[in-house]
Amino acid sequence: MATMLAMLASCGQGEKEYDATGTFEATETTVSAEQSGVLLQFNVEEGDEMALGQEVGLVDTTQIWLKIRQMEATRQVYQSQKPDMEKQIAATRQQLAKAWKEQQRYQELVSDGAAPGKMLDDATNQVQVLQKQLDAQVSTLSTQLSTLNSQQTTVDTQLSQLYDQLHKCHVTAPIQGSVLEKYAERGEFVAVGKPLFKMADTRQMYLRAYVTTAQLQGIKIGQAAKVLADYGDGNRKAYDGKVTWISSRSEFTPKTILTDDERADLVYAVKIAVKSDGYIKIGMYGEVSFK
């Protein structure tokens, strides 16, 4: 464990060992309800540590499950109505095959002069009639099958939507981190979009500090920095940091912030990333040196 740092003797001589000051913050995420209903389970307390994807709550799923059962029954109905094309056209195919044989037989008899031409014409006409009947059956059955497939696809899409809604009834932690605030209680009715709790990734903290235009010239993204967390009573702890963000706009000096040049009216905000060991808290005062 790193040792707490005491104030340096140079501070008593009016010299500063830091370039800027600020407060620590973390990336905060507000988790809201994605489905409406009664919050049947909600295991969240302020200060809890959560893992990524950890389930912490459940919104009533009864109505969604009932709709799923209804859609699955409808899907089964459409499935049972699909025609077996081969079986339904089998008789016509058999009749057509017999008519073809009759036509070939009469064609041979007519060629040998053993039968009149009218018999061949009748046989040919029978083949044509049966072929049209077969084509009509295939067309009708194909249309019916296509319609049922489309209806079943629609049901499948609705089922996917319901299963997605069912999944969203389960409240999970979107990041790994700590619970900062709790906005709901078990048994409450929640609507879509209602905030349930706020959490932050406290493993990666950021010191938001303010620097003058003169200091800004010597700072760049990715630059290493030394960060001091102030625990009060002159106790501080040093951390290695890295500049991750520099504001592109100047602003007036916040009243709670001191800069190396306290006379400056306009300053730039910068963020220095620090890996936390659990001691740094959101809102804690800190100092940074870019040298």
Short mmCIF file of C-alpha atoms in Angstrom, two decimals:
data_model
loop_
_atom_site.label_atom_id
_atom_site.label_comp_id
_atom_site.label_asym_id
_atom_site.label_seq_id
_atom_site.Cartn_x
_atom_site.Cartn_y
_atom_site.Cartn_z
CA MET A 1 0.00 0.00 0.00
CA ALA A 2 1.33 3.40 -0.93
CA THR A 3 2.30 5.65 1.93
CA MET A 4 0.38 8.82 2.73
CA LEU A 5 2.39 11.88 1.79
CA ALA A 6 2.88 14.79 4.17
CA MET A 7 2.95 18.40 3.02
CA LEU A 8 6.43 19.30 1.81
CA ALA A 9 8.49 21.88 3.67
CA SER A 10 8.65 23.98 0.54
CA CYS A 11 4.94 24.70 0.88
CA GLY A 12 5.69 26.57 4.07
CA GLN A 13 8.05 28.72 2.08
CA GLY A 14 5.22 29.70 -0.30
CA GLU A 15 6.20 27.35 -3.12
CA LYS A 16 3.61 25.03 -4.66
CA GLU A 17 4.37 21.43 -5.46
CA TYR A 18 1.39 21.18 -7.82
CA ASP A 19 0.34 22.87 -11.04
CA ALA A 20 -3.44 22.67 -10.67
CA THR A 21 -6.16 21.42 -8.36
CA GLY A 22 -9.57 19.88 -8.82
CA THR A 23 -11.91 17.15 -7.68
CA PHE A 24 -12.15 13.47 -8.53
CA GLU A 25 -15.00 12.08 -10.60
CA ALA A 26 -15.92 8.80 -12.28
CA THR A 27 -17.93 7.74 -15.30
CA GLU A 28 -21.47 7.49 -13.99
CA THR A 29 -24.28 5.42 -15.52
CA THR A 30 -27.97 5.69 -14.66
CA VAL A 31 -29.81 2.39 -15.09
CA SER A 32 -33.46 2.81 -16.08
CA ALA A 33 -36.36 0.40 -16.48
CA GLU A 34 -36.69 -1.00 -20.00
CA GLN A 35 -40.12 -2.53 -19.38
CA SER A 36 -43.20 -1.40 -17.46
CA GLY A 37 -44.56 -3.41 -14.56
CA VAL A 38 -44.19 -4.18 -10.87
CA LEU A 39 -40.62 -4.48 -9.66
CA LEU A 40 -40.82 -7.99 -8.21
CA GLN A 41 -37.15 -8.20 -7.24
CA PHE A 42 -34.65 -5.42 -6.62
CA ASN A 43 -31.44 -6.26 -4.77
CA VAL A 44 -29.68 -2.92 -4.87
CA GLU A 45 -28.26 -0.87 -2.02
CA GLU A 46 -26.10 2.23 -2.14
CA GLY A 47 -22.44 1.28 -1.86
CA ASP A 48 -22.91 -2.19 -3.35
CA GLU A 49 -20.18 -3.42 -5.65
CA MET A 50 -21.52 -5.00 -8.84
CA ALA A 51 -20.03 -7.09 -11.59
CA LEU A 52 -20.66 -6.48 -15.27
CA GLY A 53 -23.94 -8.14 -16.28
CA GLN A 54 -24.95 -9.00 -12.70
CA GLU A 55 -28.74 -9.35 -12.40
CA VAL A 56 -30.12 -7.15 -9.62
CA GLY A 57 -33.84 -6.86 -10.37
CA LEU A 58 -36.84 -8.30 -12.17
CA VAL A 59 -39.93 -6.60 -13.58
CA ASP A 60 -43.15 -8.67 -13.69
CA THR A 61 -43.09 -10.89 -16.79
CA THR A 62 -46.60 -12.43 -16.54
CA GLN A 63 -48.25 -10.55 -19.42
CA ILE A 64 -45.28 -11.08 -21.72
CA TRP A 65 -45.28 -14.84 -21.04
CA LEU A 66 -49.00 -15.02 -21.80
CA LYS A 67 -48.45 -13.24 -25.13
CA ILE A 68 -45.61 -15.62 -25.93
CA ARG A 69 -47.86 -18.64 -25.33
CA GLN A 70 -50.54 -17.08 -27.52
CA MET A 71 -48.08 -16.44 -30.35
CA GLU A 72 -46.64 -19.95 -30.12
CA ALA A 73 -50.16 -21.42 -30.39
CA THR A 74 -50.86 -19.22 -33.43
CA ARG A 75 -47.62 -20.36 -35.00
CA GLN A 76 -48.60 -23.99 -34.49
CA VAL A 77 -51.94 -23.35 -36.22
CA TYR A 78 -50.21 -21.92 -39.28
CA GLN A 79 -47.77 -24.83 -39.29
CA SER A 80 -50.61 -27.38 -39.24
CA GLN A 81 -52.40 -25.62 -42.11
CA LYS A 82 -49.46 -25.93 -44.50
CA PRO A 83 -50.46 -28.24 -47.36
CA ASP A 84 -48.48 -31.35 -48.26
CA MET A 85 -48.16 -30.47 -51.94
CA GLU A 86 -46.82 -33.83 -53.11
CA LYS A 87 -49.65 -35.78 -51.50
CA GLN A 88 -52.38 -33.45 -52.80
CA ILE A 89 -51.19 -33.56 -56.40
CA ALA A 90 -50.24 -37.26 -56.39
CA ALA A 91 -53.62 -38.40 -57.80
CA THR A 92 -53.55 -35.88 -60.64
CA ARG A 93 -49.94 -36.85 -61.45
CA GLN A 94 -51.00 -40.49 -61.65
CA GLN A 95 -53.93 -39.69 -63.93
CA LEU A 96 -51.64 -37.59 -66.14
CA ALA A 97 -49.09 -40.40 -66.39
CA LYS A 98 -51.85 -42.84 -67.41
CA ALA A 99 -53.14 -40.35 -70.01
CA TRP A 100 -49.63 -40.01 -71.48
CA LYS A 101 -49.42 -43.78 -71.92
CA GLU A 102 -52.85 -43.84 -73.58
CA GLN A 103 -51.79 -41.07 -75.94
CA GLN A 104 -48.60 -42.94 -76.92
CA ARG A 105 -50.55 -46.17 -77.45
CA TYR A 106 -53.16 -44.50 -79.71
CA GLN A 107 -50.38 -42.72 -81.59
CA GLU A 108 -48.85 -46.10 -82.47
CA LEU A 109 -52.26 -47.57 -83.44
CA VAL A 110 -53.07 -44.58 -85.65
CA SER A 111 -49.65 -44.86 -87.30
CA ASP A 112 -50.37 -48.53 -88.06
CA GLY A 113 -53.88 -47.69 -89.32
CA ALA A 114 -55.43 -49.80 -86.56
CA ALA A 115 -57.36 -46.92 -84.94
CA PRO A 116 -59.06 -43.76 -86.16
CA GLY A 117 -57.34 -40.39 -85.67
CA LYS A 118 -60.19 -39.14 -83.46
CA MET A 119 -59.12 -41.52 -80.72
CA LEU A 120 -55.63 -39.97 -80.73
CA ASP A 121 -57.13 -36.49 -80.65
CA ASP A 122 -59.26 -37.42 -77.63
CA ALA A 123 -56.25 -38.89 -75.83
CA THR A 124 -54.15 -35.78 -76.56
CA ASN A 125 -56.95 -33.54 -75.31
CA GLN A 126 -57.17 -35.58 -72.08
CA VAL A 127 -53.43 -35.10 -71.50
CA GLN A 128 -53.75 -31.35 -71.96
CA VAL A 129 -56.74 -31.12 -69.57
CA LEU A 130 -54.95 -33.08 -66.84
CA GLN A 131 -51.77 -31.02 -67.28
CA LYS A 132 -53.75 -27.80 -66.79
CA GLN A 133 -55.43 -29.26 -63.72
CA LEU A 134 -52.02 -30.18 -62.29
CA ASP A 135 -50.60 -26.70 -62.99
CA ALA A 136 -53.62 -25.08 -61.36
CA GLN A 137 -53.30 -27.28 -58.26
CA VAL A 138 -49.57 -26.51 -57.93
CA SER A 139 -50.23 -22.76 -58.31
CA THR A 140 -53.03 -22.78 -55.72
CA LEU A 141 -51.06 -24.85 -53.21
CA SER A 142 -47.91 -22.72 -53.72
CA THR A 143 -49.88 -19.54 -53.05
CA GLN A 144 -51.43 -21.06 -49.94
CA LEU A 145 -48.04 -22.25 -48.70
CA SER A 146 -46.43 -18.86 -49.37
CA THR A 147 -49.21 -17.07 -47.47
CA LEU A 148 -48.88 -19.39 -44.48
CA ASN A 149 -45.08 -19.01 -44.50
CA SER A 150 -45.46 -15.21 -44.48
CA GLN A 151 -47.94 -15.39 -41.61
CA GLN A 152 -45.61 -17.68 -39.70
CA THR A 153 -42.67 -15.35 -40.32
CA THR A 154 -44.73 -12.49 -38.89
CA VAL A 155 -45.46 -14.58 -35.79
CA ASP A 156 -41.76 -15.48 -35.48
CA THR A 157 -40.88 -11.77 -35.58
CA GLN A 158 -43.46 -11.01 -32.89
CA LEU A 159 -42.07 -13.84 -30.78
CA SER A 160 -38.55 -12.40 -31.13
CA GLN A 161 -39.87 -9.03 -29.97
CA LEU A 162 -41.59 -10.63 -26.98
CA TYR A 163 -38.49 -12.57 -26.00
CA ASP A 164 -36.50 -9.33 -26.25
CA GLN A 165 -39.04 -7.65 -23.96
CA LEU A 166 -38.77 -10.62 -21.60
CA HIS A 167 -34.99 -10.24 -21.53
CA LYS A 168 -35.34 -6.53 -20.73
CA CYS A 169 -37.46 -7.36 -17.67
CA HIS A 170 -34.24 -8.57 -16.07
CA VAL A 171 -32.40 -5.58 -14.59
CA THR A 172 -28.63 -5.99 -14.88
CA ALA A 173 -25.55 -3.92 -14.16
CA PRO A 174 -24.21 -2.43 -17.43
CA ILE A 175 -20.73 -1.89 -15.99
CA GLN A 176 -18.59 -3.07 -13.13
CA GLY A 177 -18.65 -0.58 -10.32
CA SER A 178 -20.33 0.83 -7.23
CA VAL A 179 -23.93 1.89 -6.65
CA LEU A 180 -24.07 5.62 -5.96
CA GLU A 181 -27.80 6.26 -5.64
CA LYS A 182 -30.99 4.18 -5.51
CA TYR A 183 -34.23 5.55 -6.96
CA ALA A 184 -36.75 2.69 -6.65
CA GLU A 185 -37.86 0.01 -4.21
CA ARG A 186 -39.10 -3.53 -4.59
CA GLY A 187 -42.86 -3.69 -5.19
CA GLU A 188 -43.07 -0.34 -6.99
CA PHE A 189 -44.66 -0.04 -10.41
CA VAL A 190 -42.04 1.24 -12.83
CA ALA A 191 -42.57 2.64 -16.31
CA VAL A 192 -40.18 2.41 -19.24
CA GLY A 193 -37.42 4.96 -18.74
CA LYS A 194 -37.85 5.35 -14.97
CA PRO A 195 -34.40 5.61 -13.30
CA LEU A 196 -33.75 2.69 -10.96
CA PHE A 197 -30.24 3.37 -9.69
CA LYS A 198 -27.00 5.13 -10.55
CA MET A 199 -23.61 3.47 -10.53
CA ALA A 200 -20.05 4.41 -11.42
CA ASP A 201 -16.90 2.60 -12.46
CA THR A 202 -14.75 3.54 -9.48
CA ARG A 203 -11.79 1.49 -10.68
CA GLN A 204 -10.94 4.26 -13.14
CA MET A 205 -11.15 7.70 -11.58
CA TYR A 206 -10.53 11.10 -13.15
CA LEU A 207 -9.23 14.29 -11.61
CA ARG A 208 -10.90 17.27 -13.28
CA ALA A 209 -8.49 20.17 -12.85
CA TYR A 210 -8.21 23.64 -14.37
CA VAL A 211 -5.11 25.16 -15.94
CA THR A 212 -4.26 28.57 -17.33
CA THR A 213 -3.50 29.34 -20.95
CA ALA A 214 0.21 29.51 -20.13
CA GLN A 215 0.12 26.05 -18.52
CA LEU A 216 -1.93 24.63 -21.40
CA GLN A 217 0.98 25.09 -23.79
CA GLY A 218 2.95 22.40 -21.94
CA ILE A 219 0.14 19.83 -21.65
CA LYS A 220 -0.98 17.26 -24.23
CA ILE A 221 -3.19 14.18 -24.43
CA GLY A 222 -1.41 11.07 -23.16
CA GLN A 223 1.05 13.02 -21.05
CA ALA A 224 2.01 11.45 -17.73
CA ALA A 225 1.24 13.35 -14.53
CA LYS A 226 1.58 12.96 -10.79
CA VAL A 227 -1.73 13.12 -8.92
CA LEU A 228 -2.12 13.71 -5.19
CA ALA A 229 -5.35 12.74 -3.46
CA ASP A 230 -6.07 14.89 -0.42
CA TYR A 231 -7.47 12.93 2.53
CA GLY A 232 -7.51 15.91 4.89
CA ASP A 233 -5.41 16.82 7.89
CA GLY A 234 -2.42 17.23 5.62
CA ASN A 235 -2.54 13.59 4.50
CA ARG A 236 -2.16 12.91 0.81
CA LYS A 237 -1.46 9.93 -1.41
CA ALA A 238 0.34 9.93 -4.74
CA TYR A 239 -0.87 8.20 -7.89
CA ASP A 240 0.40 7.94 -11.45
CA GLY A 241 -1.98 9.60 -13.89
CA LYS A 242 -2.37 10.31 -17.58
CA VAL A 243 -4.00 13.25 -19.33
CA THR A 244 -7.01 11.90 -21.26
CA TRP A 245 -8.97 15.04 -22.13
CA ILE A 246 -8.38 18.75 -22.59
CA SER A 247 -11.30 21.11 -23.04
CA SER A 248 -11.38 22.99 -26.33
CA ARG A 249 -13.14 25.92 -24.70
CA SER A 250 -12.04 28.25 -21.96
CA GLU A 251 -14.26 29.11 -19.01
CA PHE A 252 -14.20 31.40 -16.02
CA THR A 253 -12.31 30.08 -13.03
CA PRO A 254 -14.68 28.07 -10.77
CA LYS A 255 -14.85 29.64 -7.31
CA THR A 256 -13.88 26.38 -5.65
CA ILE A 257 -10.82 25.84 -7.82
CA LEU A 258 -7.40 27.41 -7.48
CA THR A 259 -4.91 27.50 -10.33
CA ASP A 260 -1.22 28.14 -10.42
CA ASP A 261 -2.05 31.67 -11.53
CA GLU A 262 -4.93 32.69 -9.28
CA ARG A 263 -5.28 35.98 -11.10
CA ALA A 264 -6.35 34.29 -14.33
CA ASP A 265 -10.00 34.78 -15.24
CA LEU A 266 -10.14 32.13 -17.97
CA VAL A 267 -8.97 28.56 -17.56
CA TYR A 268 -9.21 25.22 -19.38
CA ALA A 269 -10.54 22.02 -17.86
CA VAL A 270 -8.42 18.88 -18.15
CA LYS A 271 -9.01 15.29 -17.06
CA ILE A 272 -6.28 13.09 -15.64
CA ALA A 273 -7.06 9.37 -15.46
CA VAL A 274 -6.00 7.52 -12.31
CA LYS A 275 -6.38 3.83 -11.47
CA SER A 276 -8.06 3.77 -8.08
CA ASP A 277 -7.06 1.46 -5.25
CA GLY A 278 -10.38 1.99 -3.49
CA TYR A 279 -9.33 4.99 -1.42
CA ILE A 280 -10.17 7.72 -3.91
CA LYS A 281 -13.79 8.85 -3.61
CA ILE A 282 -15.95 10.89 -5.97
CA GLY A 283 -15.77 14.57 -5.05
CA MET A 284 -12.49 14.23 -3.17
CA TYR A 285 -10.04 17.12 -3.56
CA GLY A 286 -6.85 16.50 -5.50
CA GLU A 287 -3.79 18.12 -6.96
CA VAL A 288 -1.80 17.41 -10.10
CA SER A 289 1.72 18.10 -11.27
CA PHE A 290 2.55 17.87 -14.96
CA LYS A 291 6.31 18.16 -14.46
#
